Short mmCIF file of C-alpha atoms in Angstrom, two decimals:
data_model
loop_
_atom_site.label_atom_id
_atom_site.label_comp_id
_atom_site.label_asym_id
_atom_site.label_seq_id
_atom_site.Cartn_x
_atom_site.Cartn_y
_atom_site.Cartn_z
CA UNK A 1 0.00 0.00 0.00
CA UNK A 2 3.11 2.25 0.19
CA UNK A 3 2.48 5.63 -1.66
CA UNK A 4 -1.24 4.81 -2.08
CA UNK A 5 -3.91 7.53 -0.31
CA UNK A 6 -7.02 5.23 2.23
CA UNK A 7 -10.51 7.15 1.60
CA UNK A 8 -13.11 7.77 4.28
CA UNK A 9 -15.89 9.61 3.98
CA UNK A 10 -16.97 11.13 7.30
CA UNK A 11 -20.72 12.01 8.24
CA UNK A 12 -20.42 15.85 7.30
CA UNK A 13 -21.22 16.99 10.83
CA UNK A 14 -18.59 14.64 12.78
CA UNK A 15 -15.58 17.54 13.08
CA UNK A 16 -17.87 19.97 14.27
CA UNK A 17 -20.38 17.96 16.47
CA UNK A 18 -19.05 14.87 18.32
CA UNK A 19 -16.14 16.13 20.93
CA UNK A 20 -18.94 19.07 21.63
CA UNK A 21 -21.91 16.97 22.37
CA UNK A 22 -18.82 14.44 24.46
CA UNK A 23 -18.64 18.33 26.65
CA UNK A 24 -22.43 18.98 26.79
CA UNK A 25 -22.89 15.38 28.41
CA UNK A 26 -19.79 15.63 30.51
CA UNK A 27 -21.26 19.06 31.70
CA UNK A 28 -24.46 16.67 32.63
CA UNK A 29 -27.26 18.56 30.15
CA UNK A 30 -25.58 21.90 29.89
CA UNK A 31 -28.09 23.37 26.85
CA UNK A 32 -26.45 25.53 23.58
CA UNK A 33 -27.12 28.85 25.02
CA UNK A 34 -24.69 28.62 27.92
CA UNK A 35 -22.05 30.58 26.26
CA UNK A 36 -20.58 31.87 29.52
CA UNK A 37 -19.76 28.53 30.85
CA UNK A 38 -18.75 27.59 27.72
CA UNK A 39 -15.91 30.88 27.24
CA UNK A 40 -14.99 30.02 30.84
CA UNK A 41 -14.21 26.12 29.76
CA UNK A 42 -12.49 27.63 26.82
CA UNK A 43 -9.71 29.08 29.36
CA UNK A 44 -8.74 26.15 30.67
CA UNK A 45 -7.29 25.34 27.34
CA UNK A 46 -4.02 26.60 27.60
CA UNK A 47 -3.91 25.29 30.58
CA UNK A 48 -4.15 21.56 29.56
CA UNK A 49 -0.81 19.69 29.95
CA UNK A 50 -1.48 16.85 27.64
CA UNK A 51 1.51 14.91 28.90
CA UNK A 52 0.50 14.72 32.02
CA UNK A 53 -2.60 13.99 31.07
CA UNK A 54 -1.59 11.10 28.90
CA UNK A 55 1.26 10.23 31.65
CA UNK A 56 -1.47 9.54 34.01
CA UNK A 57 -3.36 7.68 31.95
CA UNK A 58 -1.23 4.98 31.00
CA UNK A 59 0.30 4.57 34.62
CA UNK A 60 -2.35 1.60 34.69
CA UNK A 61 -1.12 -0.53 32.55
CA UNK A 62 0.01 -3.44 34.58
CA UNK A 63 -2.55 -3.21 37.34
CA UNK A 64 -5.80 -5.01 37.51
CA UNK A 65 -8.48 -4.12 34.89
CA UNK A 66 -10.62 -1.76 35.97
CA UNK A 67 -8.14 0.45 37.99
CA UNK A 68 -9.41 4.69 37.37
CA UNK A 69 -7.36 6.83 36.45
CA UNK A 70 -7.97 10.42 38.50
CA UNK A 71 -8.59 13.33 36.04
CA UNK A 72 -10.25 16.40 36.83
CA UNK A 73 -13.34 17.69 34.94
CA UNK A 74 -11.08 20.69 34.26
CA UNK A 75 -9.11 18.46 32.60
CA UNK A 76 -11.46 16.34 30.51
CA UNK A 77 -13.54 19.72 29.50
CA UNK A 78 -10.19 20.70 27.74
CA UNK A 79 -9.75 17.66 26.00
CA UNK A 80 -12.76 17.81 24.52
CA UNK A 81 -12.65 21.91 23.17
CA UNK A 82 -9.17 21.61 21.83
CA UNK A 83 -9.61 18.20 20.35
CA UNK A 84 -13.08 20.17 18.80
CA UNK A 85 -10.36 22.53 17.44
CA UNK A 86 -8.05 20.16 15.75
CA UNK A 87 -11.08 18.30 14.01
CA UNK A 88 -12.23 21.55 12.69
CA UNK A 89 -9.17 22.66 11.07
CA UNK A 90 -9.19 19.10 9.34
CA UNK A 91 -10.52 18.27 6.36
CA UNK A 92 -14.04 15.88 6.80
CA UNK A 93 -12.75 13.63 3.68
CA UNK A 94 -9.45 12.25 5.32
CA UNK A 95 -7.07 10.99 2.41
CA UNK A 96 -4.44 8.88 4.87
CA UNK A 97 -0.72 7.48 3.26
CA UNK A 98 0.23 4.09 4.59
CA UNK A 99 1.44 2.63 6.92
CA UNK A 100 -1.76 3.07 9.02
CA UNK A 101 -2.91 0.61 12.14
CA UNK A 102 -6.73 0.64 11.88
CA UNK A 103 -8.97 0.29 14.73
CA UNK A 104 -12.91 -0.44 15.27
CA UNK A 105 -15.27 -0.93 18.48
CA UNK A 106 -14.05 -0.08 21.34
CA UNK A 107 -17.12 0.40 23.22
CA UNK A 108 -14.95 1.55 26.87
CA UNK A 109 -13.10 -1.43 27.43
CA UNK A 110 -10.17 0.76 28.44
CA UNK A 111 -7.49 -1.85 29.23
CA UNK A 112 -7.87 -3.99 25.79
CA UNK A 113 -7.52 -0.07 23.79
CA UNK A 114 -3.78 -0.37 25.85
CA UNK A 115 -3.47 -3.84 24.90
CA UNK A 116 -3.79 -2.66 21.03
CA UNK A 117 -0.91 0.01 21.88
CA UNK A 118 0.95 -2.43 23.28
CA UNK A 119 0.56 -4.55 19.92
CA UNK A 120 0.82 -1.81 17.44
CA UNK A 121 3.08 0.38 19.16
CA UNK A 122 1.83 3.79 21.24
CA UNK A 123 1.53 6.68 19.28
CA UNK A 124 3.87 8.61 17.68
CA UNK A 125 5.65 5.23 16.91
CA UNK A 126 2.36 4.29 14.74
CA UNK A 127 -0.12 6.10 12.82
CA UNK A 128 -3.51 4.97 13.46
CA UNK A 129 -6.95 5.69 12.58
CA UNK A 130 -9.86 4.76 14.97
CA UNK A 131 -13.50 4.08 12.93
CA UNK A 132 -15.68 5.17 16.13
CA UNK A 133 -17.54 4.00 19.07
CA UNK A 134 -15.26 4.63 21.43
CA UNK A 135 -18.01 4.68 24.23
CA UNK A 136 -20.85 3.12 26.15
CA UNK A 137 -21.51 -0.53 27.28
CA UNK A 138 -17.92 -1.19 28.65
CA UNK A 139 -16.91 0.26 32.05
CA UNK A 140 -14.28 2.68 31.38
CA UNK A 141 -15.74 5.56 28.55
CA UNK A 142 -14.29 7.97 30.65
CA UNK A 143 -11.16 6.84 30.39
CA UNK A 144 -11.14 5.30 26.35
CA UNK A 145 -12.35 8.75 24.98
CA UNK A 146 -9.61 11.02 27.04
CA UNK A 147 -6.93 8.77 26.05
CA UNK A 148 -8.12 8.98 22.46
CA UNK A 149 -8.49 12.86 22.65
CA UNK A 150 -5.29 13.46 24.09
CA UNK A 151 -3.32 11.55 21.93
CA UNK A 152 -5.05 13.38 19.09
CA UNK A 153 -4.01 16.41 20.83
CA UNK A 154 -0.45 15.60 20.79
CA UNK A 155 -0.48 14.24 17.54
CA UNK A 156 -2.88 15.66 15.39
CA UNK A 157 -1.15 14.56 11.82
CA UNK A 158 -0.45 11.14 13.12
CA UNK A 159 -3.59 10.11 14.90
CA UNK A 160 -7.25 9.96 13.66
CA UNK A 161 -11.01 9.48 14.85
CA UNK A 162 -13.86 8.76 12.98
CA UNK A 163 -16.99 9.14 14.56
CA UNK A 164 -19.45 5.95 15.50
CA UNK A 165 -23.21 6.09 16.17
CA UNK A 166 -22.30 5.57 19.96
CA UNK A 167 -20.23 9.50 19.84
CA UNK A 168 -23.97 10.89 20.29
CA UNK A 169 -24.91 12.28 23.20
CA UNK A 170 -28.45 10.94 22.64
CA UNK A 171 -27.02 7.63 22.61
CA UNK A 172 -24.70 7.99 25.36
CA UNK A 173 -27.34 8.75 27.76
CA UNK A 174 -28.79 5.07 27.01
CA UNK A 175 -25.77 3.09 26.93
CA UNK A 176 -23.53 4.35 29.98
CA UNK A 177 -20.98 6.74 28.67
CA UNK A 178 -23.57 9.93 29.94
CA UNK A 179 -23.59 8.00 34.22
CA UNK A 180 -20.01 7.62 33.49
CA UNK A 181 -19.98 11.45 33.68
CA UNK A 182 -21.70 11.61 36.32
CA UNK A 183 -19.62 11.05 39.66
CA UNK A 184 -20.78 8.26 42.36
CA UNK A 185 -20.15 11.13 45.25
CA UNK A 186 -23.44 11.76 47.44
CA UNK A 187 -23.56 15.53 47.26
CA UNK A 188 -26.36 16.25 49.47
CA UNK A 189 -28.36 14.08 52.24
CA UNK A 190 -31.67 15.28 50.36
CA UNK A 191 -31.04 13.14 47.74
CA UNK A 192 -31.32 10.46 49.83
CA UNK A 193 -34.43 12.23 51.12
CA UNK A 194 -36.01 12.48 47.71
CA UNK A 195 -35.66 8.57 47.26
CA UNK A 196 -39.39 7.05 46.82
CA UNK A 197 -40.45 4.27 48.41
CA UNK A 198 -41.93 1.61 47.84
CA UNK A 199 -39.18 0.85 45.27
CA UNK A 200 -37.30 -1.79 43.74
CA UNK A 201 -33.30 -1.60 43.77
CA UNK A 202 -32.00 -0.78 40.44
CA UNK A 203 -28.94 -1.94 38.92
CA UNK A 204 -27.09 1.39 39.42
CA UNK A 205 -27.55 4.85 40.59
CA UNK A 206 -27.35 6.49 44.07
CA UNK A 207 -29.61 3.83 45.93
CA UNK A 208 -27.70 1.05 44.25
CA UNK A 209 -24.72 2.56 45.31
CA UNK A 210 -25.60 3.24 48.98
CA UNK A 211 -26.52 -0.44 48.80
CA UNK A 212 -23.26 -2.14 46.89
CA UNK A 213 -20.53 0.49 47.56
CA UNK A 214 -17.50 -1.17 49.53
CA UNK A 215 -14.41 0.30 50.56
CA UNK A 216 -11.35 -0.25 49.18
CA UNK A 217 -7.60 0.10 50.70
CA UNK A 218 -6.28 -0.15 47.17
CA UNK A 219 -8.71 2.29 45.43
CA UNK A 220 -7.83 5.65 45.13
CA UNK A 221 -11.25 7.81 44.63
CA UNK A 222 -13.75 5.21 42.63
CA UNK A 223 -13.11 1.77 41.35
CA UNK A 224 -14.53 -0.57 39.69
CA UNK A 225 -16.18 -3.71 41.99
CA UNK A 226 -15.68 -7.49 42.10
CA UNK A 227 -19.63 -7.68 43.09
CA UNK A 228 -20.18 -6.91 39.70
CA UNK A 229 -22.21 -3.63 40.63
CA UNK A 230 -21.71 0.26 42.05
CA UNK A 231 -18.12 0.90 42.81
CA UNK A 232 -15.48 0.57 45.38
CA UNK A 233 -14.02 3.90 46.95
CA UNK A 234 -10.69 5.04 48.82
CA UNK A 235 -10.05 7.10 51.82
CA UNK A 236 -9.93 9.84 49.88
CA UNK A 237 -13.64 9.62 49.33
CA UNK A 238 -14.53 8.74 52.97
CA UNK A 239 -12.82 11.70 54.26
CA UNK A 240 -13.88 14.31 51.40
CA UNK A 241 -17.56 12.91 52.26
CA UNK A 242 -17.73 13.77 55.74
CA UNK A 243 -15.72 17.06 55.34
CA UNK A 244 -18.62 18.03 53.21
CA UNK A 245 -21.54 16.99 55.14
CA UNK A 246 -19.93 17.92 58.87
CA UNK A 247 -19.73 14.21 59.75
CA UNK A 248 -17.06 12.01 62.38
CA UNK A 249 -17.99 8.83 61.10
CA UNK A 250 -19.22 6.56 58.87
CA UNK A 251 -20.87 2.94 60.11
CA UNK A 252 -21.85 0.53 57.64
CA UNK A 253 -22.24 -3.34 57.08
CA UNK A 254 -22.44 -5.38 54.15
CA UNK A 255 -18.99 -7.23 54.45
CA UNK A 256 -17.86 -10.02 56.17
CA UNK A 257 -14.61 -8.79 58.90
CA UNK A 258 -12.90 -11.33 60.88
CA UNK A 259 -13.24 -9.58 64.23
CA UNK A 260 -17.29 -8.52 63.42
CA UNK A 261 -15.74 -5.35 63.40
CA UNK A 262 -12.97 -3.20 60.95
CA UNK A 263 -12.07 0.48 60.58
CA UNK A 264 -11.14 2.08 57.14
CA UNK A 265 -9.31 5.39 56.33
CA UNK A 266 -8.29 5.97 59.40
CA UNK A 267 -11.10 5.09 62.05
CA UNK A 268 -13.60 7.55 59.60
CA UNK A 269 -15.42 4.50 58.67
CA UNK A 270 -16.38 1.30 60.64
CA UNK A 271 -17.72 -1.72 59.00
CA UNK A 272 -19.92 -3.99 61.04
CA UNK A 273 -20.49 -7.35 60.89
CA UNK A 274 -23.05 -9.53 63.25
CA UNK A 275 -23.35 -13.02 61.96
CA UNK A 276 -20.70 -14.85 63.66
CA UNK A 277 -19.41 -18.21 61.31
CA UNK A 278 -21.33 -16.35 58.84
CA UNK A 279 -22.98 -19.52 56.76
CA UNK A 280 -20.24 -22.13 58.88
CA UNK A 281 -17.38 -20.91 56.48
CA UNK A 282 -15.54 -17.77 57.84
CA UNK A 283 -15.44 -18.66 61.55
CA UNK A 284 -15.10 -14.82 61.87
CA UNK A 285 -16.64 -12.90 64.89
CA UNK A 286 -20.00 -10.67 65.41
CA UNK A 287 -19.64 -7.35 66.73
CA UNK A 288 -22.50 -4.80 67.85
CA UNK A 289 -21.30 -1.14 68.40
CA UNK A 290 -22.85 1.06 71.31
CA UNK A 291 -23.17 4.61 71.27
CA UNK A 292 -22.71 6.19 74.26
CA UNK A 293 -24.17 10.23 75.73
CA UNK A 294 -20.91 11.86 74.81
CA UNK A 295 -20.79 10.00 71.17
CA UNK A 296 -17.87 7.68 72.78
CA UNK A 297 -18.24 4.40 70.74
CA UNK A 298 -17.58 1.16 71.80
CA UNK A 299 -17.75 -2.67 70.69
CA UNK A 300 -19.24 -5.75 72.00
CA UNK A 301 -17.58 -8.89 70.57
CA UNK A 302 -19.93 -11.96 69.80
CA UNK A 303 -17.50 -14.89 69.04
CA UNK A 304 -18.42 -18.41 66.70
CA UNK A 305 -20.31 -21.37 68.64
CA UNK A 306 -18.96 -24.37 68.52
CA UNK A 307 -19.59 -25.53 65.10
CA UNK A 308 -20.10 -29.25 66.41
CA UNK A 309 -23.45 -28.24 67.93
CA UNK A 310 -24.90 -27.34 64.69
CA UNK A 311 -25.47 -29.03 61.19
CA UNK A 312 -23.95 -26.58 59.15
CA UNK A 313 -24.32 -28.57 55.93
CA UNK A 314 -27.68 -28.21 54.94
CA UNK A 315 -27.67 -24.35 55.97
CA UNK A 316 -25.29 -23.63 53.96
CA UNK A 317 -27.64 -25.58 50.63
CA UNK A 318 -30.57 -23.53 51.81
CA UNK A 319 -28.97 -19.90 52.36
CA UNK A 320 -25.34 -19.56 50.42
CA UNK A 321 -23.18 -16.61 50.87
CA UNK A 322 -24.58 -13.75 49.14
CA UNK A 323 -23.57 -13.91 45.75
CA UNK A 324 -21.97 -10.50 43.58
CA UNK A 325 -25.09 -8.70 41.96
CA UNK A 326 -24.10 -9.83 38.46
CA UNK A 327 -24.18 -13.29 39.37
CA UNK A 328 -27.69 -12.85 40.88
CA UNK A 329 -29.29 -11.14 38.06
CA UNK A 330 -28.12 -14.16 35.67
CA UNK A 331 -30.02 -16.48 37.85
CA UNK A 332 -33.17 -14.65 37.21
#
């Protein structure tokens, strides 16, 4: 294919509409009209140091799939207007020499996009030209599409995007990328307030999260979870959270700890645990915290029965360990 030009036609409004309606969703239904907001994004430009950016982003490579990577929203709202600026000043027929790696789909699976770097060679040391969908369905959007920006930032005659169906911020609010956007935190208590009840648990969103979330020494800010569901979050999050709502402590249960109790980031958060043997496999302790007049807390240690006295084997048939959320809904 040497000295030979590669032809794609691209939709005629993908350099002017795609990385903008990526900003509106990030900027969680910010309308057209804002142009304020939008001149005061469009400062943070020159700001934007794209190797750090990019830096930061590939510092996961090695670790466990679904590691985040921490970028502010300052951050990712650059991205987006100067990549917007780069596709404008490109042509929308791309005429591409070889050699050229192509890419499809990548639909947010974040760690096999740095497996194909790793296969191809990371930019500048290949050209390559992505054909779209680089969001929704998979876990990390966020992630995929800033990765993808930046290095089209950095190198804007080496590097190309194509837009998908998915790079629609109609679309995106169906299929993930748009909740991606939207961070885990709890900003106010009368959101919990506002929840209706009766009502069913749904398979993500604040109430999902309140009812999923685990802590995490190994998670900085938000993480992805082995349960399947919601997240997992660091200290950083614990103490952030009860900075902002005036709080000493958070006490919360849903995880088996050997001594029925365990403290996280630095006593701010207890987990509880009551079930002692919990289903006759983790001979751990119970533990019941009390509360005294001047907020003093204390524990109350219930340790395991003798597991001769009891016929463990057919409890354990009847009521398993609870199983991670994605497990359960495949049952159903």
């Amino acid at each position: 294919m040497r000295g030979s030009s590669l032809f794609w036609t691209v939709e005629a409004r993908v350099r002017a509409r795609w990385p903008d309606a990526f900003c509106l969703s990030l900027s969680k239904g910010v309308h057209e009209g804002q142009l304020r907001a939008r001149r005061v994004a469009m400062s943070d430009i020159d700001k934007l140091n794209v190797d750090s950016v990019i830096a930061r982003l590939l510092e996961v490579r090695g670790s466990r799939p679904g590691k985040n990577v921490q970028l502010t929203e300052t951050e990712i709202r650059a991205l987006a207007l100067k990549s917007r600026e780069i596709f404008l000043r490109q042509p929308i027929l791309l005429e591409l020499e070889a050699p050229l790696k192509i890419c499809g789909d990548i639909h947010g699976q974040y760690y096999d996009l740095l497996r194909l770097f790793e296969y191809g060679s990371f930019p500048p040391e290949a050209n390559y030209l992505f054909l779209g969908d680089y969001v929704d369905r998979g876990k990390q959007s966020l992630e995929t599409i800033c990765l993808l920006l930046a290095y089209k930032i950095k190198y804007p005659e080496n590097f190309f995007l194509l837009r998908g169906n998915h790079e629609c911020a109609s679309i995106n609010r169906i299929y993930g990328f748009y909740d991606e956007c939207l961070s885990p935190d709890l900003h106010s208590m009368e959101q919990i307030r506002r929840i209706m009840r009766p009502t069913d648990v749904p398979e993500q969103g604040l109430l999902c999260d309140l009812l999923w979330s685990d802590p995490d020494k190994e998670t900085t800010g938000w993480g992805e979870n082995d349960r399947g569901v919601s997240f997992t979050f660091g200290a950083d999050v614990v103490t952030k959270f009860l900075h902002n709502h005036d709080l000493d402590l958070i006490c919360r249960a849903h995880q088996v700890v050997e001594d029925g109790y365990e403290f996280f980031a630095k006593r701010q958060l207890v987990t509880l645990f009551s079930a002692p043997n919990y289903c006759g496999e983790f001979d751990n302790a119970g533990a019941m915290m009390s509360v005294d007049e001047s907020l003093t807390c204390s524990f109350q240690i219930l340790k395991p029965a003798d597991k001769k006295k009891f016929n463990l084997g057919s409890l354990n048939a009847v009521w398993p360990v609870t199983p991670p959320r994605n497990t359960k809904l495949k049952d159903k």
